[in-house]
CSV table of C-alpha atoms (C1' of nucleotides) and ligand atoms in Angstrom, one decimal:
chain,number,residue,atom,x,y,z
A,1,MET,CA,0.1,0.3,0.3
A,2,ASN,CA,1.7,3.1,-1.5
A,3,PHE,CA,0.7,6.4,-0.1
A,4,ILE,CA,2.8,8.3,-2.7
A,5,SER,CA,3.0,7.6,-6.1
A,6,ARG,CA,5.4,7.1,-8.6
A,7,ASP,CA,4.2,10.5,-10.5
A,8,THR,CA,4.2,12.6,-7.3
A,9,ASP,CA,7.3,11.3,-6.2
A,10,TYR,CA,9.3,11.9,-10.0
A,11,ALA,CA,7.1,15.4,-10.1
A,12,TRP,CA,8.9,16.3,-6.2
A,13,ARG,CA,12.4,15.2,-7.7
A,14,ALA,CA,12.0,17.6,-10.6
A,15,LEU,CA,11.4,20.0,-8.6
A,16,MET,CA,14.0,19.8,-6.0
A,17,PHE,CA,16.3,19.5,-9.1
A,18,MET,CA,14.8,22.7,-10.4
A,19,ALA,CA,14.8,24.9,-7.6
A,20,LYS,CA,18.4,23.7,-7.1
A,21,ASN,CA,20.2,24.0,-10.0
A,22,ALA,CA,18.2,27.0,-11.6
A,23,GLY,CA,16.0,28.7,-8.8
A,24,GLU,CA,14.0,31.2,-11.1
A,25,GLY,CA,15.6,30.1,-14.4
A,26,VAL,CA,13.9,27.7,-17.2
A,27,VAL,CA,15.2,24.3,-17.1
A,28,THR,CA,14.2,21.8,-20.1
A,29,VAL,CA,12.5,18.1,-19.6
A,30,ASP,CA,16.0,16.8,-20.8
A,31,GLU,CA,18.3,18.5,-18.2
A,32,ILE,CA,16.1,17.0,-15.7
A,33,VAL,CA,16.1,13.6,-17.0
A,34,GLN,CA,19.6,13.4,-17.6
A,35,GLU,CA,20.6,14.4,-14.1
A,36,GLU,CA,17.5,12.7,-12.3
A,37,TYR,CA,17.3,9.1,-14.9
A,38,LEU,CA,13.9,9.3,-15.2
A,39,PRO,CA,11.7,8.2,-18.0
A,40,GLU,CA,12.0,11.3,-20.7
A,41,ARG,CA,8.4,10.7,-21.9
A,42,PHE,CA,6.7,10.0,-18.9
A,43,LEU,CA,8.1,12.9,-17.0
A,44,ARG,CA,7.4,15.3,-20.2
A,45,ARG,CA,3.5,14.5,-19.1
A,46,ILE,CA,4.3,15.1,-15.2
A,47,VAL,CA,6.0,18.6,-15.8
A,48,GLN,CA,3.0,19.3,-18.3
A,49,LYS,CA,0.7,18.8,-15.5
A,50,LEU,CA,2.6,20.8,-13.3
A,51,ALA,CA,2.3,23.5,-15.6
A,52,LYS,CA,-1.3,23.4,-15.9
A,53,LYS,CA,-2.3,23.3,-12.3
A,54,GLY,CA,-0.3,26.8,-12.1
A,55,ILE,CA,2.9,24.9,-10.3
A,56,LEU,CA,4.9,25.0,-13.2
A,57,VAL,CA,5.0,27.6,-16.4
A,58,SER,CA,6.2,26.5,-19.6
A,59,HIS,CA,8.2,28.2,-22.2
A,60,LYS,CA,7.5,27.0,-25.6
A,61,GLY,CA,10.1,26.9,-28.6
A,62,LYS,CA,13.8,27.5,-28.8
A,63,LYS,CA,15.5,28.3,-25.2
A,64,GLY,CA,12.0,26.9,-23.9
A,65,GLY,CA,11.6,25.3,-20.8
A,66,PHE,CA,9.7,25.2,-17.5
A,67,SER,CA,10.2,27.6,-14.7
A,68,PHE,CA,8.2,28.1,-11.3
A,69,ALA,CA,5.0,29.7,-10.8
A,70,LYS,CA,5.1,29.5,-7.3
A,71,SER,CA,8.0,30.2,-5.4
A,72,PRO,CA,9.7,27.0,-4.0
A,73,GLY,CA,9.0,27.8,-0.7
A,74,LYS,CA,5.2,27.7,-1.4
A,75,ILE,CA,4.8,24.4,-3.0
A,76,SER,CA,4.4,21.6,-0.6
A,77,LEU,CA,4.0,17.8,-1.1
A,78,ILE,CA,0.3,17.9,-0.5
A,79,ASP,CA,-0.2,20.3,-4.0
A,80,ILE,CA,1.9,17.7,-5.6
A,81,ILE,CA,-0.4,14.6,-3.8
A,82,LYS,CA,-3.3,16.4,-5.2
A,83,VAL,CA,-2.4,16.8,-8.6
A,84,PHE,CA,-1.5,13.3,-9.2
A,85,GLN,CA,-3.6,11.6,-6.8
A,86,GLY,CA,-6.5,13.8,-5.9
A,87,ASN,CA,-7.9,14.5,-2.7
A,88,VAL,CA,-6.2,12.3,0.5
A,89,ASP,CA,-9.6,10.7,1.8
A,90,PHE,CA,-8.6,8.9,4.8
A,91,THR,CA,-12.5,8.2,5.6
A,92,ASN,CA,-13.9,6.4,2.4
A,93,CYS,CA,-16.8,4.5,3.7
A,94,LEU,CA,-19.1,3.5,1.5
A,95,LEU,CA,-22.4,1.2,1.5
A,96,LYS,CA,-22.7,-0.9,-1.8
A,97,GLY,CA,-21.7,2.3,-3.5
A,98,LYS,CA,-24.3,4.7,-1.7
A,99,VAL,CA,-23.2,6.9,0.9
A,100,CYS,CA,-23.5,5.1,4.4
A,101,PRO,CA,-26.3,6.2,6.3
A,102,ASN,CA,-24.2,6.2,9.2
A,103,VAL,CA,-22.0,9.3,8.4
A,104,LYS,CA,-22.6,11.6,10.8
A,105,LYS,CA,-22.2,9.4,14.1
A,106,CYS,CA,-19.6,7.0,12.8
A,107,ALA,CA,-17.2,6.8,15.3
A,108,LEU,CA,-14.3,5.7,13.3
A,109,ARG,CA,-15.0,8.3,10.4
A,110,ARG,CA,-14.3,10.9,13.5
A,111,LYS,CA,-11.1,9.6,14.3
A,112,LEU,CA,-10.2,8.7,10.6
A,113,GLN,CA,-10.7,12.6,10.0
A,114,SER,CA,-8.7,14.2,12.7
A,115,ILE,CA,-5.9,11.4,11.8
A,116,SER,CA,-6.4,13.0,8.5
A,117,LYS,CA,-6.0,16.8,9.6
A,118,THR,CA,-3.1,15.9,11.1
A,119,VAL,CA,-1.5,14.6,7.8
A,120,ASP,CA,-2.6,17.1,5.9
A,121,LYS,CA,-1.0,19.7,8.1
A,122,GLU,CA,2.4,17.6,8.2
A,123,LEU,CA,2.1,17.5,4.2
A,124,ARG,CA,1.5,20.9,4.0
A,125,GLY,CA,4.5,21.8,6.2
A,126,ILE,CA,7.2,19.9,3.7
A,127,THR,CA,7.5,22.6,0.5
A,128,ILE,CA,10.4,22.3,-1.6
A,129,MET,CA,12.5,25.1,-0.3
A,130,SER,CA,12.5,23.5,3.4
A,131,LEU,CA,13.8,20.4,2.1
A,132,LEU,CA,17.0,22.3,0.0
A,133,LYS,CA,17.9,23.9,3.1
A,134,GLY,CA,17.4,20.9,5.6
A,135,SER,CA,19.2,18.3,3.7
B,1,MET,CA,-7.3,8.4,-3.3
B,2,ASN,CA,-8.4,6.4,-0.8
B,3,PHE,CA,-6.7,5.1,2.3
B,4,ILE,CA,-8.9,2.7,3.6
B,5,SER,CA,-9.8,0.2,0.8
B,6,ARG,CA,-13.4,-1.5,1.0
B,7,ASP,CA,-12.2,-5.0,2.2
B,8,THR,CA,-10.7,-3.0,5.0
B,9,ASP,CA,-13.6,-0.8,5.7
B,10,TYR,CA,-16.2,-4.4,5.3
B,11,ALA,CA,-13.9,-6.6,7.7
B,12,TRP,CA,-14.2,-3.8,10.5
B,13,ARG,CA,-17.6,-3.7,10.1
B,14,ALA,CA,-18.4,-7.0,10.8
B,15,LEU,CA,-16.0,-7.1,13.6
B,16,MET,CA,-17.6,-4.3,15.2
B,17,PHE,CA,-21.0,-6.3,14.4
B,18,MET,CA,-19.6,-9.1,16.1
B,19,ALA,CA,-18.5,-7.7,18.8
B,20,LYS,CA,-21.4,-5.4,19.7
B,21,ASN,CA,-24.1,-8.6,18.9
B,22,ALA,CA,-21.9,-11.6,20.1
B,23,GLY,CA,-19.3,-10.8,22.0
B,24,GLU,CA,-17.2,-13.8,22.7
B,25,GLY,CA,-20.2,-15.7,21.1
B,26,VAL,CA,-20.3,-17.2,17.3
B,27,VAL,CA,-21.8,-15.4,14.4
B,28,THR,CA,-22.4,-16.4,10.9
B,29,VAL,CA,-21.8,-14.9,7.7
B,30,ASP,CA,-25.3,-14.5,7.0
B,31,GLU,CA,-26.4,-12.4,10.3
B,32,ILE,CA,-23.5,-10.3,9.6
B,33,VAL,CA,-25.0,-9.5,6.1
B,34,GLN,CA,-28.4,-9.1,7.0
B,35,GLU,CA,-27.5,-6.5,9.4
B,36,GLU,CA,-24.5,-4.8,7.6
B,37,TYR,CA,-25.9,-5.0,4.5
B,38,LEU,CA,-22.7,-6.2,2.8
B,39,PRO,CA,-22.1,-8.8,-0.4
B,40,GLU,CA,-22.4,-11.9,1.0
B,41,ARG,CA,-19.6,-13.5,-1.1
B,42,PHE,CA,-17.1,-11.0,-0.6
B,43,LEU,CA,-17.9,-10.3,3.1
B,44,ARG,CA,-17.3,-14.5,3.1
B,45,ARG,CA,-13.9,-14.3,1.6
B,46,ILE,CA,-13.1,-11.1,3.9
B,47,VAL,CA,-14.1,-13.3,7.5
B,48,GLN,CA,-12.2,-16.0,6.1
B,49,LYS,CA,-8.9,-14.2,5.3
B,50,LEU,CA,-9.5,-12.8,9.0
B,51,ALA,CA,-9.4,-16.3,10.2
B,52,LYS,CA,-6.3,-17.0,8.2
B,53,LYS,CA,-4.8,-14.8,9.8
B,54,GLY,CA,-5.6,-15.1,13.5
B,55,ILE,CA,-8.0,-12.2,13.9
B,56,LEU,CA,-11.1,-14.7,13.9
B,57,VAL,CA,-11.1,-18.3,14.6
B,58,SER,CA,-13.8,-20.3,12.1
B,59,HIS,CA,-16.3,-23.1,13.4
B,60,LYS,CA,-17.3,-25.3,10.3
B,61,GLY,CA,-20.4,-27.4,10.3
B,62,LYS,CA,-24.3,-27.1,11.5
B,63,LYS,CA,-24.2,-24.1,14.0
B,64,GLY,CA,-21.1,-23.1,13.1
B,65,GLY,CA,-19.3,-19.4,12.4
B,66,PHE,CA,-17.0,-17.0,13.5
B,67,SER,CA,-15.5,-15.5,17.0
B,68,PHE,CA,-13.0,-13.6,17.9
B,69,ALA,CA,-9.3,-15.1,18.2
B,70,LYS,CA,-7.9,-12.0,20.3
B,71,SER,CA,-10.2,-9.9,22.5
B,72,PRO,CA,-11.9,-6.9,21.0
B,73,GLY,CA,-9.7,-4.8,22.7
B,74,LYS,CA,-6.7,-6.2,20.9
B,75,ILE,CA,-7.8,-5.5,17.3
B,76,SER,CA,-6.4,-2.4,16.0
B,77,LEU,CA,-7.5,-0.8,12.7
B,78,ILE,CA,-4.1,-1.4,11.8
B,79,ASP,CA,-4.0,-4.8,12.3
B,80,ILE,CA,-6.6,-5.1,9.7
B,81,ILE,CA,-5.2,-2.7,7.5
B,82,LYS,CA,-2.3,-4.6,7.2
B,83,VAL,CA,-4.6,-7.7,6.3
B,84,PHE,CA,-6.0,-6.4,3.5
B,85,GLN,CA,-4.0,-3.8,2.5
B,86,GLY,CA,-0.3,-4.5,3.5
B,87,ASN,CA,2.3,-2.2,5.0
B,88,VAL,CA,1.6,1.0,4.7
B,89,ASP,CA,4.1,2.6,2.7
B,90,PHE,CA,4.7,6.3,3.0
B,91,THR,CA,8.1,6.3,1.5
B,92,ASN,CA,7.8,4.3,-1.4
B,93,CYS,CA,10.9,6.4,-3.2
B,94,LEU,CA,11.7,4.1,-6.5
B,95,LEU,CA,14.0,5.0,-9.1
B,96,LYS,CA,12.9,2.9,-12.4
B,97,GLY,CA,12.2,0.1,-10.2
B,98,LYS,CA,15.8,-0.1,-8.3
B,99,VAL,CA,16.0,1.4,-4.7
B,100,CYS,CA,17.0,5.1,-5.0
B,101,PRO,CA,20.7,5.5,-4.4
B,102,ASN,CA,19.6,8.3,-2.2
B,103,VAL,CA,17.8,6.5,0.5
B,104,LYS,CA,20.0,7.3,3.3
B,105,LYS,CA,20.3,10.8,3.3
B,106,CYS,CA,17.2,11.7,1.5
B,107,ALA,CA,15.6,14.5,3.7
B,108,LEU,CA,11.8,13.8,2.4
B,109,ARG,CA,12.0,10.4,3.2
B,110,ARG,CA,12.7,11.2,6.9
B,111,LYS,CA,9.9,13.4,7.0
B,112,LEU,CA,7.5,11.2,5.0
B,113,GLN,CA,9.0,8.1,7.5
B,114,SER,CA,7.9,10.4,10.5
B,115,ILE,CA,4.7,11.3,9.8
B,116,SER,CA,4.3,7.4,8.8
B,117,LYS,CA,5.3,6.7,12.6
B,118,THR,CA,2.7,9.0,14.1
B,119,VAL,CA,-0.4,7.6,11.8
B,120,ASP,CA,0.7,4.3,12.4
B,121,LYS,CA,0.6,5.1,16.5
B,122,GLU,CA,-3.2,6.5,15.5
B,123,LEU,CA,-4.3,3.7,13.8
B,124,ARG,CA,-2.8,1.6,16.8
B,125,GLY,CA,-4.8,3.1,19.0
B,126,ILE,CA,-8.3,2.7,17.6
B,127,THR,CA,-9.5,-1.0,18.3
B,128,ILE,CA,-13.0,-2.1,18.0
B,129,MET,CA,-13.3,-1.9,22.1
B,130,SER,CA,-12.2,1.5,22.1
B,131,LEU,CA,-14.8,2.9,19.1
B,132,LEU,CA,-17.6,0.1,21.0
B,133,LYS,CA,-16.9,2.6,23.9
B,134,GLY,CA,-16.6,5.7,22.5
B,135,SER,CA,-19.8,5.9,19.9
C,1,DT,C1',12.1,32.7,-43.6
C,2,DA,C1',13.8,28.1,-42.6
C,3,DT,C1',15.8,25.4,-39.0
C,4,DT,C1',15.7,23.9,-34.7
C,5,DA,C1',15.1,23.0,-30.1
C,6,DA,C1',11.8,23.3,-27.2
C,7,DT,C1',6.5,22.1,-25.1
C,8,DG,C1',1.3,20.5,-26.1
C,9,DA,C1',-2.3,17.4,-26.7
C,10,DT,C1',-3.9,13.1,-27.1
C,11,DA,C1',-4.0,8.3,-27.5
C,12,DC,C1',-2.7,3.9,-27.1
C,13,DT,C1',-0.2,0.2,-24.2
C,14,DA,C1',1.0,-3.2,-20.4
C,15,DT,C1',0.1,-4.7,-15.9
C,16,DA,C1',-1.9,-4.6,-10.9
C,17,DA,C1',-4.9,-3.6,-7.7
C,18,DT,C1',-9.6,-3.2,-6.5
C,19,DA,C1',-14.2,-5.2,-5.9
C,20,DG,C1',-16.4,-8.3,-6.4
C,21,DT,C1',-19.1,-13.6,-8.5
C,22,DA,C1',-19.7,-18.7,-8.9
C,23,DT,C1',-18.7,-23.5,-8.2
C,24,DT,C1',-17.2,-27.5,-5.5
C,25,DA,C1',-15.6,-29.4,-1.4
C,26,DT,C1',-15.3,-29.8,3.8
C,27,DT,C1',-16.8,-30.2,8.2
C,28,DA,C1',-20.0,-30.5,12.4
C,29,DA,C1',-24.6,-31.0,14.6
C,30,DT,C1',-28.3,-33.6,14.9
D,1,DA,C1',-28.6,-39.3,6.3
D,2,DT,C1',-29.6,-33.8,6.2
D,3,DT,C1',-28.9,-29.8,6.7
D,4,DA,C1',-26.4,-25.9,8.3
D,5,DA,C1',-22.2,-23.5,8.0
D,6,DT,C1',-17.0,-22.5,6.2
D,7,DA,C1',-12.8,-23.6,2.9
D,8,DA,C1',-10.5,-23.4,-1.3
D,9,DT,C1',-10.2,-21.9,-5.6
D,10,DA,C1',-11.5,-19.9,-9.5
D,11,DC,C1',-13.3,-16.3,-12.6
D,12,DT,C1',-15.1,-12.0,-14.0
D,13,DA,C1',-15.1,-6.8,-14.7
D,14,DT,C1',-13.4,-2.0,-13.6
D,15,DT,C1',-10.3,1.2,-12.1
D,16,DA,C1',-5.7,3.1,-11.4
D,17,DT,C1',-1.0,3.2,-12.3
D,18,DA,C1',3.2,3.5,-15.1
D,19,DG,C1',4.3,4.4,-19.2
D,20,DT,C1',5.0,4.7,-24.6
D,21,DA,C1',4.0,7.4,-29.3
D,22,DT,C1',2.9,10.3,-32.1
D,23,DC,C1',1.7,14.8,-33.9
D,24,DA,C1',1.3,19.3,-33.4
D,25,DT,C1',2.7,24.1,-32.1
D,26,DT,C1',5.7,27.5,-30.6
D,27,DA,C1',9.4,30.8,-30.8
D,28,DA,C1',14.1,31.8,-31.0
D,29,DT,C1',17.8,32.8,-34.4
D,30,DA,C1',20.9,32.3,-38.5
E,1,LIG,S1,-19.6,3.2,8.7
E,1,LIG,FE1,-20.3,4.7,7.1
E,1,LIG,S2,-19.3,6.4,7.8
E,1,LIG,FE2,-18.3,5.0,9.3
E,2,LIG,S1,15.2,10.4,-3.1
E,2,LIG,FE1,15.4,8.1,-2.7
E,2,LIG,S2,14.4,8.1,-1.3
E,2,LIG,FE2,14.4,10.0,-1.4
DNA sequence: TATTAATGATACTATAATAGTATTATTAAT
DNA sequence: ATTAATAATACTATTATAGTATCATTAATA
């Protein structure tokens, strides 16, 4: 059972690489691929998605590439997880496809929601910048 | 992105039902199905697995059914998640299928491992018994 | 303006996980 | 012997994961 998917992982590494090596500047996918040994076409799709979601800016044409749309200090792991894995849901109690009639008073659900909040907060605190400094 | 799978959810409900309605006694799958509206054949496989994993005891033959192998106070959500979803892994950094050369010094990994520990602890604290009382 | 070096969009594929169903065998009480 | 339970195992359908492949578009620059 994996919490972090491959896309999220690769995206994070690409972002870390960009922050470390280019700062505000533009980086091409090829550069990332060469340094991080990630599958090229797959990474292309990943950074394209990051651009669509407003985390990177894409620059087409010669001398193009990608740069940050937000400062690396404002990009947290929860943002990237949401891009590739959707909302993290610790409490998906279902009843044959319908919402459980129990939702409101279910004690398990309440507990899980509280854990969910904690995790969310922790993930929110992990930013590209913080890891760059902290490692 | 779901943290709890259907199996885990159904298993948990079955166990809650058993603890609430039978205590130490034997309960049949049919009884659970009727009260909890779960898909019968699927639930059969689920409780069979719980029996295999030492959480329930199965009693074959007439007047058979399932009973607890461990006291409901000692069955925690993490146990059930492990049965159906394997070990919870918050830190699955992979590099093209090989273990990342970075493993030891990776700051992200360290952070995620710490979150993982917290979640683990919380899930360990949620037992059938505690929810039965607490709700 | 033609070339080149970049991204964009979209479709395709393979494998595994999830969420079940179906069938036949075994066991134990009565 | 009958009956009421579980055991084992195989099957199926759908979705998620982890990619690959192809062709179009854009912008710098020689
Ligand atoms: S059983 Fe439905 S919300 Fe908990
Ligand atoms: S990048 Fe490999 S363990 Fe973090």
